[in-house]
PDB file of C-alpha atoms in Angstrom:
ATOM      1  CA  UNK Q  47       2.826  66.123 -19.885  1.00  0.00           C
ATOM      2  CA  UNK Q  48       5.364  63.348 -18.931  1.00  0.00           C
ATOM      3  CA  UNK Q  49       9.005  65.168 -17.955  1.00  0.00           C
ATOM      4  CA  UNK Q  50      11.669  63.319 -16.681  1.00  0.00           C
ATOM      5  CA  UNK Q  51      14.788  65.852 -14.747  1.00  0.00           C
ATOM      6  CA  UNK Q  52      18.496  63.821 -14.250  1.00  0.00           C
ATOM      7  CA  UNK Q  53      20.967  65.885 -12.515  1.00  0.00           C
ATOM      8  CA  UNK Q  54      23.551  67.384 -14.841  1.00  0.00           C
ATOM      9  CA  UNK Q  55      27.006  66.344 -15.465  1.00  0.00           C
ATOM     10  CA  UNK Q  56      29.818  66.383 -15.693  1.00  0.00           C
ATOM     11  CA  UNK Q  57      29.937  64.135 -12.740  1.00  0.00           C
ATOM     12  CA  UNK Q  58      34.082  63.013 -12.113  1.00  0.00           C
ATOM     13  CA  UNK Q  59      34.610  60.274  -9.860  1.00  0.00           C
ATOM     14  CA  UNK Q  60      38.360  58.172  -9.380  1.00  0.00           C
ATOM     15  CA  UNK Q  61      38.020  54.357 -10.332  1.00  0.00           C
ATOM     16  CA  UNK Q  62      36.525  52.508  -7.622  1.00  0.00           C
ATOM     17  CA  UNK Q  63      34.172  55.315  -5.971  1.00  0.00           C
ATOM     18  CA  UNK Q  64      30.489  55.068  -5.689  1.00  0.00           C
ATOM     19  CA  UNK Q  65      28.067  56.251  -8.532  1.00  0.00           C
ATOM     20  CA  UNK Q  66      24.510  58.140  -7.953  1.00  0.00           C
ATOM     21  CA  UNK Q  67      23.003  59.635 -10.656  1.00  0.00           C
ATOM     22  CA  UNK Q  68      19.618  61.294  -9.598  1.00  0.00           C
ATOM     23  CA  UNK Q  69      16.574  60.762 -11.853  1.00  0.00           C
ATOM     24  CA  UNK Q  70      12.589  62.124 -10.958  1.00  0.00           C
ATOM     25  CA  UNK Q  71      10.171  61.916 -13.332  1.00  0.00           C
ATOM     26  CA  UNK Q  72       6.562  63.541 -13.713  1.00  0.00           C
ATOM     27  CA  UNK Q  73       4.223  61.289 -15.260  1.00  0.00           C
ATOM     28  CA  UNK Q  74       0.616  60.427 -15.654  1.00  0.00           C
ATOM     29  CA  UNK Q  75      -0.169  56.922 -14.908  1.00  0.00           C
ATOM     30  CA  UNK Q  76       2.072  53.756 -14.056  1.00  0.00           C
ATOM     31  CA  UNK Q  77       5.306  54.157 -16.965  1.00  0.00           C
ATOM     32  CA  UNK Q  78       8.177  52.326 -17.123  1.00  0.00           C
ATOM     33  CA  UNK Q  79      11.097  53.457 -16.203  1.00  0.00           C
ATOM     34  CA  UNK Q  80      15.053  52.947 -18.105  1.00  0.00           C
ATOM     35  CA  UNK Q  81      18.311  53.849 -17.968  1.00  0.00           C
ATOM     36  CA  UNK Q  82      20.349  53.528 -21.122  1.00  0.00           C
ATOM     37  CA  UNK Q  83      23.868  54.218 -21.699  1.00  0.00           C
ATOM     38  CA  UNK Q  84      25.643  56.406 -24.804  1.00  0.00           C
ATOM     39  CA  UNK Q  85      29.334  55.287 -25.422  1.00  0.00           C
ATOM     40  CA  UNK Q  86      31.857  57.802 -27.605  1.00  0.00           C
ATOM     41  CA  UNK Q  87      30.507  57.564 -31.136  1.00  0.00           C
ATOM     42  CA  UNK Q  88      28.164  55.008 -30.306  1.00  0.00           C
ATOM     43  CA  UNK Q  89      23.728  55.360 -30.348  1.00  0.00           C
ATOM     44  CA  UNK Q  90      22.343  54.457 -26.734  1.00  0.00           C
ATOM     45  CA  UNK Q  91      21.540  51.028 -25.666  1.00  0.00           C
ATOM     46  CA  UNK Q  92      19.619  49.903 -22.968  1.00  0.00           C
ATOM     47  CA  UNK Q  93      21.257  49.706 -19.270  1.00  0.00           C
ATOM     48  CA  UNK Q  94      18.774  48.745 -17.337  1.00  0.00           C
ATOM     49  CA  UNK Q  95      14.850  48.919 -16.976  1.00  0.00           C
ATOM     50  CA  UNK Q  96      11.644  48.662 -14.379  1.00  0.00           C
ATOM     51  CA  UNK Q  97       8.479  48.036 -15.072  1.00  0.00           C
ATOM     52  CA  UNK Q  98       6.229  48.521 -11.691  1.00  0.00           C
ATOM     53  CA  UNK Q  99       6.623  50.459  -8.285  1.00  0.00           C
ATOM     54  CA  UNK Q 100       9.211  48.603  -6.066  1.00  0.00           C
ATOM     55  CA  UNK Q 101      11.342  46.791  -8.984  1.00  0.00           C
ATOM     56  CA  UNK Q 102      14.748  46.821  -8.989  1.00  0.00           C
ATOM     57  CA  UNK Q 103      16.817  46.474 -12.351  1.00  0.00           C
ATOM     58  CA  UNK Q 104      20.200  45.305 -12.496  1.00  0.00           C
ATOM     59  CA  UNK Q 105      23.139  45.107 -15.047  1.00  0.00           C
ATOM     60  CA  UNK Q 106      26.987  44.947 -15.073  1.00  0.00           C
ATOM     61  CA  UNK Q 107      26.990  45.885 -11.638  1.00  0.00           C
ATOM     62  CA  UNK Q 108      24.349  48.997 -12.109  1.00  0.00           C
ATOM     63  CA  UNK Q 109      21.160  49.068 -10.089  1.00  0.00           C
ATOM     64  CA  UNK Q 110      18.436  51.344  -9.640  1.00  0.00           C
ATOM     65  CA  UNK Q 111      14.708  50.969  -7.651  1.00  0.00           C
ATOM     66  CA  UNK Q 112      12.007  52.043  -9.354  1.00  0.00           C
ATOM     67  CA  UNK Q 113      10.295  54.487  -5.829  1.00  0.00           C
ATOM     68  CA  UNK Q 114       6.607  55.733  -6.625  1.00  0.00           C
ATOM     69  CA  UNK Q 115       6.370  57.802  -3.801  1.00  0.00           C
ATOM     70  CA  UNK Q 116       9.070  60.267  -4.371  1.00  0.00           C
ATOM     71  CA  UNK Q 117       9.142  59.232  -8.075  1.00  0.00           C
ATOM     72  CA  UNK Q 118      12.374  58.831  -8.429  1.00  0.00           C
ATOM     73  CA  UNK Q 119      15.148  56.155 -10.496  1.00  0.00           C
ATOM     74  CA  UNK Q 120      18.443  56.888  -9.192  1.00  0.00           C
ATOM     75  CA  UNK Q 121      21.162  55.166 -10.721  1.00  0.00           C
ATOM     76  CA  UNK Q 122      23.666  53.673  -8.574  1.00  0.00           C
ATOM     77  CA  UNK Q 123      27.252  51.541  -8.966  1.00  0.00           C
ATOM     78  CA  UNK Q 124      28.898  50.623  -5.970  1.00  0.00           C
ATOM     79  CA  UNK Q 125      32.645  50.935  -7.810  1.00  0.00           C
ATOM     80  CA  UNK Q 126      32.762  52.113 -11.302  1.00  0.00           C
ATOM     81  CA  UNK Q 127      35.373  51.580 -13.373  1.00  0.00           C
ATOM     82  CA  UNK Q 128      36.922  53.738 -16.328  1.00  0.00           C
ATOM     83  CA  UNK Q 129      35.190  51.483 -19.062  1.00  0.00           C
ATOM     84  CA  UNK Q 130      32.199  52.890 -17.540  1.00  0.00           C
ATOM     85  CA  UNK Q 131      32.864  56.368 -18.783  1.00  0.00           C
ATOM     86  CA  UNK Q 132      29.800  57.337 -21.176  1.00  0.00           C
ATOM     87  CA  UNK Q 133      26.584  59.349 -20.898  1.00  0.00           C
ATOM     88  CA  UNK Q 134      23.587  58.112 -19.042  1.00  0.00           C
ATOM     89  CA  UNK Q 135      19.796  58.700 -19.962  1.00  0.00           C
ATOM     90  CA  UNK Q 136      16.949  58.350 -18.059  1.00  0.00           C
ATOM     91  CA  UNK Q 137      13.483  57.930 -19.370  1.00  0.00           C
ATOM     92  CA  UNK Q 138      10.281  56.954 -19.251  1.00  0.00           C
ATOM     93  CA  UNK Q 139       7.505  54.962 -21.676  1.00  0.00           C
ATOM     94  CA  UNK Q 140       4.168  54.344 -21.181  1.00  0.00           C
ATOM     95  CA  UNK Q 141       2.405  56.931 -19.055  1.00  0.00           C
ATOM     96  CA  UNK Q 142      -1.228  57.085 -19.366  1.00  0.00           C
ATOM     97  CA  UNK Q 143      -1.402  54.983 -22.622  1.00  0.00           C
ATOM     98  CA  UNK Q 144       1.248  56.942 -24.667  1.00  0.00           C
ATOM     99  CA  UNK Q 145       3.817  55.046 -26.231  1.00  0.00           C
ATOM    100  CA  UNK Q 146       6.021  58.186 -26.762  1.00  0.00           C
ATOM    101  CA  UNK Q 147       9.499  58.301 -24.664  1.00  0.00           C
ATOM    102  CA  UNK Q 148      10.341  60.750 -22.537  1.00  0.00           C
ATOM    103  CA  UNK Q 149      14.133  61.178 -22.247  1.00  0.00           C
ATOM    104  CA  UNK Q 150      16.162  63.075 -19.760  1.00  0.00           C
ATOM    105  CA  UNK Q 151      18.978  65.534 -20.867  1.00  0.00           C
ATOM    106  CA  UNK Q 152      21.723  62.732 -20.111  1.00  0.00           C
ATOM    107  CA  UNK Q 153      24.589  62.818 -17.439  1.00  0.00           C
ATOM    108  CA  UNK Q 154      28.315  63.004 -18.673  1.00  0.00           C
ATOM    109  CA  UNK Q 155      30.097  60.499 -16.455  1.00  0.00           C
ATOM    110  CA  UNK Q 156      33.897  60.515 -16.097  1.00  0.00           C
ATOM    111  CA  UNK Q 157      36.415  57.562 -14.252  1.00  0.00           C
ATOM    112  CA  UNK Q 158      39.922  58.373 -14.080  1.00  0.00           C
ATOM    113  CA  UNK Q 159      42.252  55.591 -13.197  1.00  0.00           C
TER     114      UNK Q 159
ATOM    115  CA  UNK K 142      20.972  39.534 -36.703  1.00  0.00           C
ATOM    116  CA  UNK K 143      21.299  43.484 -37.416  1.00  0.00           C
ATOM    117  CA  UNK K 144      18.552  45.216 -35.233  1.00  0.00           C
ATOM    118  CA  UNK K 145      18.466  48.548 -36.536  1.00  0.00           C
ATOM    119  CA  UNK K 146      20.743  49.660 -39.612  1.00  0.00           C
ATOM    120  CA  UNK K 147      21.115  53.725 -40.452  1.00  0.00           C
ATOM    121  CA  UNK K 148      22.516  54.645 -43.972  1.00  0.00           C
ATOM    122  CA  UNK K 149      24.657  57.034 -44.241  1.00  0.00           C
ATOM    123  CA  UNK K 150      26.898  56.870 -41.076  1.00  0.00           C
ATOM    124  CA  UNK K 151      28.281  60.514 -42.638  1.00  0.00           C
ATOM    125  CA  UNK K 152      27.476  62.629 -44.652  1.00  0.00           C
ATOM    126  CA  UNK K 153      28.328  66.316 -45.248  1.00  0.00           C
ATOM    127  CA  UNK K 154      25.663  68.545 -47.549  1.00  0.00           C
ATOM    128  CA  UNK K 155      25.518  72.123 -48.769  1.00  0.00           C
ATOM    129  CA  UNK K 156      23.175  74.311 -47.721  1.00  0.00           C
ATOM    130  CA  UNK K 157      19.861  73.900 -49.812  1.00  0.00           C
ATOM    131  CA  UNK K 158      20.487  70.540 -51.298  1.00  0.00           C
ATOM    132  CA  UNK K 159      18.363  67.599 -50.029  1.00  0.00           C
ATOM    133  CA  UNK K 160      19.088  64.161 -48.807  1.00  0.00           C
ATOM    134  CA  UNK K 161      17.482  61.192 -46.740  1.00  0.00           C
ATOM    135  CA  UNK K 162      18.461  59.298 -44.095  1.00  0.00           C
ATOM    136  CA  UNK K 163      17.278  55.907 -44.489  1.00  0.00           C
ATOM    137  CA  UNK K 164      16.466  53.380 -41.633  1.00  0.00           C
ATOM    138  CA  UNK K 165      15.481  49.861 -41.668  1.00  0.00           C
ATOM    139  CA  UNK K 166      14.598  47.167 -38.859  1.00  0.00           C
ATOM    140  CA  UNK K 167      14.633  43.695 -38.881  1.00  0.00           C
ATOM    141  CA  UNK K 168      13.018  43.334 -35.342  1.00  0.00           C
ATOM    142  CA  UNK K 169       9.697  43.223 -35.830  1.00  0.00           C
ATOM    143  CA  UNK K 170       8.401  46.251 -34.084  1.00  0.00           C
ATOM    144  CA  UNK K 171       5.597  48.501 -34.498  1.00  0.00           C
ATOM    145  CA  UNK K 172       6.839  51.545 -33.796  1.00  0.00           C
ATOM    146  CA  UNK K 173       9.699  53.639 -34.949  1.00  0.00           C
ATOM    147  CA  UNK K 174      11.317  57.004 -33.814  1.00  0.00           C
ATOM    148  CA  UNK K 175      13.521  59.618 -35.669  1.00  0.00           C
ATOM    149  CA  UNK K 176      16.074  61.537 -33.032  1.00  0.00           C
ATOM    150  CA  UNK K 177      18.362  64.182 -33.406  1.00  0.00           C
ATOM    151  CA  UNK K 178      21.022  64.812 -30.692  1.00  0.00           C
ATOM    152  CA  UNK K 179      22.779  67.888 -30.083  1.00  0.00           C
ATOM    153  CA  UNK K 180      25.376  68.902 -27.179  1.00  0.00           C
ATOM    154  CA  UNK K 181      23.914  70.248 -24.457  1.00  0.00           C
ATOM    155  CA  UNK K 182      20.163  69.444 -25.767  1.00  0.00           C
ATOM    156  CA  UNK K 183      19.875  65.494 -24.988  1.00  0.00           C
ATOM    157  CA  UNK K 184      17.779  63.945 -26.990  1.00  0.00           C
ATOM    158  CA  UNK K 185      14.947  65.732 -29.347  1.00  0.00           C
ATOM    159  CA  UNK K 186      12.305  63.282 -30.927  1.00  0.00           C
ATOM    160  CA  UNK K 187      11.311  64.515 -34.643  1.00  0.00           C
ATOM    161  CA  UNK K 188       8.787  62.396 -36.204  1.00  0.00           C
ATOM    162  CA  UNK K 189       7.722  58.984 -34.521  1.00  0.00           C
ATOM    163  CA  UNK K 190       5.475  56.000 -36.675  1.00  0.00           C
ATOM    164  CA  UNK K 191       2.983  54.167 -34.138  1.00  0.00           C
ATOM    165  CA  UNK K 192       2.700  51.579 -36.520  1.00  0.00           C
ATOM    166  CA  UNK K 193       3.254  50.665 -40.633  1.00  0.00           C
ATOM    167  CA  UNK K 194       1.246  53.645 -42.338  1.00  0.00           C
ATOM    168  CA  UNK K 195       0.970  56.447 -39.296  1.00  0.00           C
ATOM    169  CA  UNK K 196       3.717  59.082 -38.303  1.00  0.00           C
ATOM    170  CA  UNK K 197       3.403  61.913 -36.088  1.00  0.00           C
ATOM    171  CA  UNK K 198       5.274  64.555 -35.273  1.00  0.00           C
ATOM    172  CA  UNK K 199       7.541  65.188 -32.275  1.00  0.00           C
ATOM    173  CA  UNK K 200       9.230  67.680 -30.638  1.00  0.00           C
ATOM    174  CA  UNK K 201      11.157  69.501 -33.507  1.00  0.00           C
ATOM    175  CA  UNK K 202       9.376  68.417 -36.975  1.00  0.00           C
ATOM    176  CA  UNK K 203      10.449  71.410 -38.515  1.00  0.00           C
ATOM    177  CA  UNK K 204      12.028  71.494 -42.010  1.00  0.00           C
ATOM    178  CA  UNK K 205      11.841  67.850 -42.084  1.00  0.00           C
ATOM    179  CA  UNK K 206       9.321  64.510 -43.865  1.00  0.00           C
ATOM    180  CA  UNK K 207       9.388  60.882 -43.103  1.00  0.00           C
ATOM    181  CA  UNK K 208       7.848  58.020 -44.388  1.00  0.00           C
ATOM    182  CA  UNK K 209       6.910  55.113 -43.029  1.00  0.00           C
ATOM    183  CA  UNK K 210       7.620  52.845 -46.606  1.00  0.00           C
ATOM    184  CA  UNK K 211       6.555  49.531 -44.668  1.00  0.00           C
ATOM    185  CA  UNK K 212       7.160  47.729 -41.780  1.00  0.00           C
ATOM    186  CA  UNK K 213      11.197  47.628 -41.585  1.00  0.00           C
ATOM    187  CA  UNK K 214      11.647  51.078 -42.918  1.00  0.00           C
ATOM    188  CA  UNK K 215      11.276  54.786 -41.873  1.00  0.00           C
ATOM    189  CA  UNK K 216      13.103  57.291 -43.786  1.00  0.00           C
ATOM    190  CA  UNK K 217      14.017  60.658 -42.636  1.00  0.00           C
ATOM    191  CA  UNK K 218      14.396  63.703 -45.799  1.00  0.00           C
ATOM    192  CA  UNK K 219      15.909  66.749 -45.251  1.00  0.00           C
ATOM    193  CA  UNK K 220      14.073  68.860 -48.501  1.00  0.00           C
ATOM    194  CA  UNK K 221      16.452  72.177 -48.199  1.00  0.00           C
ATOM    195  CA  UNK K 222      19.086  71.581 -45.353  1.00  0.00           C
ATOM    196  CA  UNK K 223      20.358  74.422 -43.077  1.00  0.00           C
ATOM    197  CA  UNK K 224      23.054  74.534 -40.991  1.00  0.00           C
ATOM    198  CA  UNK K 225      21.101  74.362 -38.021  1.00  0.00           C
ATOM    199  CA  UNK K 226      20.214  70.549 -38.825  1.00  0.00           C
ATOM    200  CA  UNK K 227      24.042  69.523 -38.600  1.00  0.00           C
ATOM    201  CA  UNK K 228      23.226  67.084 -35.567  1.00  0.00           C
ATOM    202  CA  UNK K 229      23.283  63.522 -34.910  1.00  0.00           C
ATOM    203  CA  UNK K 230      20.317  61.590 -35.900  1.00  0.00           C
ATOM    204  CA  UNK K 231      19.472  58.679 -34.597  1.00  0.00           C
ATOM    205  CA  UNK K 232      16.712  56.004 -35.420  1.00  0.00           C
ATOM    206  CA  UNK K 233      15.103  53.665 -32.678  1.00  0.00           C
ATOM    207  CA  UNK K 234      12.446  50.758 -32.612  1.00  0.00           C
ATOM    208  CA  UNK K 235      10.294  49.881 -29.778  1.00  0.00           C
ATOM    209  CA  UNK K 236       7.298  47.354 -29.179  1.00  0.00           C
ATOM    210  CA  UNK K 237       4.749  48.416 -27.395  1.00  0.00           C
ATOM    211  CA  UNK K 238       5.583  50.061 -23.564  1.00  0.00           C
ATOM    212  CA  UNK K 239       9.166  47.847 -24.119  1.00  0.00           C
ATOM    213  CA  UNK K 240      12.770  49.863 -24.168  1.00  0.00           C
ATOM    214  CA  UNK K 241      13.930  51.629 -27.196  1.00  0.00           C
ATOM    215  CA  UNK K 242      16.250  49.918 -29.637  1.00  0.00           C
ATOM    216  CA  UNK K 243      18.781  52.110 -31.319  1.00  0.00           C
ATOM    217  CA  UNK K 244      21.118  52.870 -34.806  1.00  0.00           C
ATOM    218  CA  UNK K 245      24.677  54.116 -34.429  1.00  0.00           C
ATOM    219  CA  UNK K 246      23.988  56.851 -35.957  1.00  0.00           C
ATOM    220  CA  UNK K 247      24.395  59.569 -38.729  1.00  0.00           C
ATOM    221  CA  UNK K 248      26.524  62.051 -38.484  1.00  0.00           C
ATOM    222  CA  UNK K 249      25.139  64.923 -40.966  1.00  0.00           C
ATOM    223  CA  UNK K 250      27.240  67.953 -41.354  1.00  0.00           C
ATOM    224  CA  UNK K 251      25.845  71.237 -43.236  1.00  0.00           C
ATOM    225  CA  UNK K 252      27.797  73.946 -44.457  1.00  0.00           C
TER     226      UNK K 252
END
């Protein structure tokens, strides 16, 4: 089945550093691929999302490259910020015709000023 | 424009007694998806609805029902709650392959 493996937080970076968060992903077929963000008390909302080998999404500053050959969707920020504290999800839809997500355990992030 | 409304936000039960968690949509989509999230667990997926008059079940169905009462809605019932389903559930839309849209979130506490 589809499985998708984020490396575990907490990860603790000063304001300004540079963010990776590593995602791979097993799947069957061509899925997409999403990050979505979790704020404090808040449900998870879409960060960012590719749809085909080679695409890059991009939001508030966030990018990551959809890479077939190592199947990977690493997050990456090149200088967070402390409003960028939250927990990140990776996941995956779509694999060989099933519409069922696949979600990642989520990785804690923490900016101190 | 709401997207996707949970009822209650909180709600604190006895062990036994019986409650649902009600979700409604005004996006349009086909499919809808009942979460619970615990610390350490991410995200588990308990009973999912293709489309208006299917559901499935996920990951951790156990000692819960759904129904899918129409398009917009897909309610959640805890018949005899434990403590072990103190959680946060969440409810989320999709269309197709697209990205999931989400609730806020109920906060359900059994004692």
């Amino acid at each position: 089945g589809n499985s998708v493996t984020q490396m575990e937080g907490p990860v603790t970076l000063s304001e300004e550093a540079f963010l990776t968060i590593n995602c791979t992903y097993t799947a069957t077929g061509y899925p997409s691929l999403f990050w979505y963000v979790q704020y404090p008390g808040e449900g998870l909302q879409l960060l960012l999302k590719a749809t085909k080998a080679d695409d890059k999404g991009s939001n508030k500053g966030f990018e990551a490259t959809y890479r077939k050959e190592t199947t990977s969707f690493h997050l990456e920020k090149g200088s967070v910020q402390v409003s960028d504290s939250a927990v990140y999800f990776c996941a995956l839809k779509g694999g060989g015709g099933s519409y069922i997500p696949t979600f990642g355990r989520g990785t804690s992030l923490i900016v101190h000023p | 424009n709401a997207g996707v409304t949970q009822t209650p936000k909180f709600q604190v039960l006895k062990t036994g007694q019986s409650m649902t968690l009600q979700c409604a949509q005004d996006m349009n989509h086909n499919s809808m998806y009942w979460y619970r999230q615990d610390p350490g667990m991410g995200l588990r997926l308990i009973y999912y609805s293709a489309s208006e008059g299917t559901t499935d079940k996920g990951e951790v169905p156990n000692g819960y029902n759904v129904s899918r009462l129409n398009k917009r809605e897909f309610s959640l019932r805890l018949e005899s709650a434990a403590p072990s389903q103190t959680s946060v559930y969440f409810c989320a839309t999709a269309q197709g392959a697209g990205e999931l849209f989400f609730g806020e979130g109920s906060r359900l506490t059994v004692l």
